[in-house]
PDB file of C-alpha atoms in Angstrom:
ATOM      1  CA  UNK A   1      -7.429  29.498  12.951  1.00  0.00           C
ATOM      2  CA  UNK A   2      -6.577  25.902  11.165  1.00  0.00           C
ATOM      3  CA  UNK A   3      -6.592  23.831  14.307  1.00  0.00           C
ATOM      4  CA  UNK A   4      -6.601  19.765  14.572  1.00  0.00           C
ATOM      5  CA  UNK A   5      -7.165  18.474  18.148  1.00  0.00           C
ATOM      6  CA  UNK A   6      -6.917  15.231  19.354  1.00  0.00           C
ATOM      7  CA  UNK A   7      -9.211  13.550  22.057  1.00  0.00           C
ATOM      8  CA  UNK A   8      -9.919   9.741  23.019  1.00  0.00           C
ATOM      9  CA  UNK A   9      -6.156   8.372  24.551  1.00  0.00           C
ATOM     10  CA  UNK A  10      -5.877   6.395  27.834  1.00  0.00           C
ATOM     11  CA  UNK A  11      -4.640   3.982  29.748  1.00  0.00           C
ATOM     12  CA  UNK A  12      -5.915  -0.049  28.912  1.00  0.00           C
ATOM     13  CA  UNK A  13      -4.654  -3.515  29.336  1.00  0.00           C
ATOM     14  CA  UNK A  14      -3.448  -5.687  26.686  1.00  0.00           C
ATOM     15  CA  UNK A  15      -6.207  -6.818  24.342  1.00  0.00           C
ATOM     16  CA  UNK A  16      -8.532  -3.371  25.334  1.00  0.00           C
ATOM     17  CA  UNK A  17      -9.658  -0.857  22.883  1.00  0.00           C
ATOM     18  CA  UNK A  18      -9.664   3.153  22.562  1.00  0.00           C
ATOM     19  CA  UNK A  19     -10.774   5.288  19.782  1.00  0.00           C
ATOM     20  CA  UNK A  20      -9.404   8.202  19.362  1.00  0.00           C
ATOM     21  CA  UNK A  21     -10.819  11.102  17.876  1.00  0.00           C
ATOM     22  CA  UNK A  22      -9.410  14.244  15.647  1.00  0.00           C
ATOM     23  CA  UNK A  23     -11.257  17.269  15.352  1.00  0.00           C
ATOM     24  CA  UNK A  24     -11.390  20.017  12.495  1.00  0.00           C
ATOM     25  CA  UNK A  25     -11.484  23.736  13.098  1.00  0.00           C
ATOM     26  CA  UNK A  26     -11.146  26.098  10.744  1.00  0.00           C
ATOM     27  CA  UNK A  27     -11.200  24.403   6.991  1.00  0.00           C
ATOM     28  CA  UNK A  28     -13.019  21.179   6.053  1.00  0.00           C
ATOM     29  CA  UNK A  29     -11.644  17.912   6.242  1.00  0.00           C
ATOM     30  CA  UNK A  30     -13.261  16.973   3.379  1.00  0.00           C
ATOM     31  CA  UNK A  31     -10.705  18.804   1.046  1.00  0.00           C
ATOM     32  CA  UNK A  32      -7.372  17.065   2.607  1.00  0.00           C
ATOM     33  CA  UNK A  33      -5.916  13.750   3.093  1.00  0.00           C
ATOM     34  CA  UNK A  34      -5.766  13.134   6.787  1.00  0.00           C
ATOM     35  CA  UNK A  35      -3.185  10.466   8.518  1.00  0.00           C
ATOM     36  CA  UNK A  36      -2.853   9.294  12.157  1.00  0.00           C
ATOM     37  CA  UNK A  37       0.798   8.866  13.781  1.00  0.00           C
ATOM     38  CA  UNK A  38       2.302   7.686  16.512  1.00  0.00           C
ATOM     39  CA  UNK A  39       5.439   8.171  18.289  1.00  0.00           C
ATOM     40  CA  UNK A  40       7.282   5.840  20.960  1.00  0.00           C
ATOM     41  CA  UNK A  41       9.277   6.948  23.479  1.00  0.00           C
ATOM     42  CA  UNK A  42      13.195   6.536  22.357  1.00  0.00           C
ATOM     43  CA  UNK A  43      11.454   6.297  18.696  1.00  0.00           C
ATOM     44  CA  UNK A  44      10.799   8.169  14.873  1.00  0.00           C
ATOM     45  CA  UNK A  45       6.939   8.818  14.516  1.00  0.00           C
ATOM     46  CA  UNK A  46       5.226   6.788  11.973  1.00  0.00           C
ATOM     47  CA  UNK A  47       2.302   6.594  10.231  1.00  0.00           C
ATOM     48  CA  UNK A  48      -0.714   3.796  11.057  1.00  0.00           C
ATOM     49  CA  UNK A  49      -3.456   4.863   9.475  1.00  0.00           C
ATOM     50  CA  UNK A  50      -4.649   7.425   6.686  1.00  0.00           C
ATOM     51  CA  UNK A  51      -7.879   8.719   5.452  1.00  0.00           C
ATOM     52  CA  UNK A  52      -9.073  10.872   2.105  1.00  0.00           C
ATOM     53  CA  UNK A  53     -12.097  12.580   4.255  1.00  0.00           C
ATOM     54  CA  UNK A  54     -13.797  13.427   0.926  1.00  0.00           C
ATOM     55  CA  UNK A  55     -14.018   9.952  -0.580  1.00  0.00           C
ATOM     56  CA  UNK A  56     -12.802   7.501   2.699  1.00  0.00           C
ATOM     57  CA  UNK A  57     -10.417   5.752   0.935  1.00  0.00           C
ATOM     58  CA  UNK A  58      -8.191   4.635   3.507  1.00  0.00           C
ATOM     59  CA  UNK A  59      -4.776   2.649   3.498  1.00  0.00           C
ATOM     60  CA  UNK A  60      -3.261   1.537   7.012  1.00  0.00           C
ATOM     61  CA  UNK A  61       0.478   0.395   8.296  1.00  0.00           C
ATOM     62  CA  UNK A  62       1.315  -3.289   8.756  1.00  0.00           C
ATOM     63  CA  UNK A  63       1.158  -3.179  12.346  1.00  0.00           C
ATOM     64  CA  UNK A  64      -2.883  -1.601  12.209  1.00  0.00           C
ATOM     65  CA  UNK A  65      -4.090  -3.807   9.488  1.00  0.00           C
ATOM     66  CA  UNK A  66      -6.814  -6.064  10.990  1.00  0.00           C
ATOM     67  CA  UNK A  67      -6.825  -3.946  14.502  1.00  0.00           C
ATOM     68  CA  UNK A  68      -7.397  -0.273  13.267  1.00  0.00           C
ATOM     69  CA  UNK A  69     -10.130   1.093  11.731  1.00  0.00           C
ATOM     70  CA  UNK A  70     -10.363   4.875  10.751  1.00  0.00           C
ATOM     71  CA  UNK A  71     -13.295   6.352   9.577  1.00  0.00           C
ATOM     72  CA  UNK A  72     -14.910   9.763   9.536  1.00  0.00           C
ATOM     73  CA  UNK A  73     -17.492  12.384  10.388  1.00  0.00           C
ATOM     74  CA  UNK A  74     -18.199  14.595   7.339  1.00  0.00           C
ATOM     75  CA  UNK A  75     -21.076  16.135  10.009  1.00  0.00           C
ATOM     76  CA  UNK A  76     -18.723  16.964  12.525  1.00  0.00           C
ATOM     77  CA  UNK A  77     -15.383  17.487  10.404  1.00  0.00           C
ATOM     78  CA  UNK A  78     -13.809  14.780  12.277  1.00  0.00           C
ATOM     79  CA  UNK A  79     -12.053  11.811  11.825  1.00  0.00           C
ATOM     80  CA  UNK A  80     -11.901   9.119  14.720  1.00  0.00           C
ATOM     81  CA  UNK A  81      -9.096   6.007  14.654  1.00  0.00           C
ATOM     82  CA  UNK A  82     -11.194   2.883  16.521  1.00  0.00           C
ATOM     83  CA  UNK A  83      -8.593   0.524  18.081  1.00  0.00           C
ATOM     84  CA  UNK A  84      -9.048  -3.083  19.102  1.00  0.00           C
ATOM     85  CA  UNK A  85      -6.212  -5.625  20.075  1.00  0.00           C
ATOM     86  CA  UNK A  86      -4.047  -3.422  22.092  1.00  0.00           C
ATOM     87  CA  UNK A  87      -0.402  -4.303  23.057  1.00  0.00           C
ATOM     88  CA  UNK A  88       2.391  -2.815  25.286  1.00  0.00           C
ATOM     89  CA  UNK A  89       3.736  -2.078  21.600  1.00  0.00           C
ATOM     90  CA  UNK A  90       0.575   0.439  20.342  1.00  0.00           C
ATOM     91  CA  UNK A  91       2.195   2.467  23.724  1.00  0.00           C
ATOM     92  CA  UNK A  92       2.779   6.044  22.218  1.00  0.00           C
ATOM     93  CA  UNK A  93       1.623   9.868  22.007  1.00  0.00           C
ATOM     94  CA  UNK A  94      -0.749  10.015  18.665  1.00  0.00           C
ATOM     95  CA  UNK A  95      -1.233  12.413  16.376  1.00  0.00           C
ATOM     96  CA  UNK A  96      -3.459  13.833  13.359  1.00  0.00           C
ATOM     97  CA  UNK A  97      -2.500  15.745  10.543  1.00  0.00           C
ATOM     98  CA  UNK A  98      -4.199  16.856   7.691  1.00  0.00           C
ATOM     99  CA  UNK A  99      -2.071  16.626   3.944  1.00  0.00           C
ATOM    100  CA  UNK A 100      -2.996  19.619   1.868  1.00  0.00           C
ATOM    101  CA  UNK A 101      -2.415  18.082  -1.550  1.00  0.00           C
ATOM    102  CA  UNK A 102      -5.351  15.296  -0.597  1.00  0.00           C
ATOM    103  CA  UNK A 103      -4.854  11.939  -1.562  1.00  0.00           C
ATOM    104  CA  UNK A 104      -2.153  10.324  -3.685  1.00  0.00           C
ATOM    105  CA  UNK A 105       1.116   8.388  -3.371  1.00  0.00           C
ATOM    106  CA  UNK A 106       2.346  10.477  -0.982  1.00  0.00           C
ATOM    107  CA  UNK A 107       0.707  10.281   1.460  1.00  0.00           C
ATOM    108  CA  UNK A 108       2.316   7.766   3.663  1.00  0.00           C
ATOM    109  CA  UNK A 109       5.466  10.230   3.784  1.00  0.00           C
ATOM    110  CA  UNK A 110       5.110  11.898   7.547  1.00  0.00           C
ATOM    111  CA  UNK A 111       6.643  15.321   5.361  1.00  0.00           C
ATOM    112  CA  UNK A 112       4.017  16.525   3.593  1.00  0.00           C
ATOM    113  CA  UNK A 113       1.666  17.091   6.741  1.00  0.00           C
ATOM    114  CA  UNK A 114       1.139  20.432   6.931  1.00  0.00           C
ATOM    115  CA  UNK A 115      -1.680  20.754   9.960  1.00  0.00           C
ATOM    116  CA  UNK A 116      -0.617  19.003  13.691  1.00  0.00           C
ATOM    117  CA  UNK A 117      -2.644  18.078  16.238  1.00  0.00           C
ATOM    118  CA  UNK A 118      -1.270  18.308  19.920  1.00  0.00           C
ATOM    119  CA  UNK A 119      -1.633  14.597  20.293  1.00  0.00           C
ATOM    120  CA  UNK A 120      -3.044  12.644  23.129  1.00  0.00           C
ATOM    121  CA  UNK A 121      -1.088   9.576  24.591  1.00  0.00           C
ATOM    122  CA  UNK A 122      -2.486   5.767  24.578  1.00  0.00           C
ATOM    123  CA  UNK A 123      -0.322   3.305  27.628  1.00  0.00           C
ATOM    124  CA  UNK A 124      -1.274  -0.288  26.809  1.00  0.00           C
ATOM    125  CA  UNK A 125       0.071  -1.849  30.164  1.00  0.00           C
ATOM    126  CA  UNK A 126      -0.714  -4.698  31.976  1.00  0.00           C
TER     127      UNK A 126
END
């Protein structure tokens, strides 16, 4: 059974940090591109960061550049998203997703993702 499970969300103050994890089961992350997305209340889901689990190439949304770092642990079949300098605009439900086509110019298209996790809540508030 293919499954993605996110963890690591929580509530932090502005300027704080969180590390999200996305654990895969039923398939090997190496074969896919993995994206992190978020959805704030009343807003559309948006891409935050993307990684090719096999070779480690990464892409970041402008909102994440310089603050977020995506990485993978191939031995644990897990992808992480380290988020620093968090601000209230980062609040939302964070999802990881797997794109079966792998790495390519399509990775930033949300419609191209085949498997999704259930999401983990991130709240940044003072």
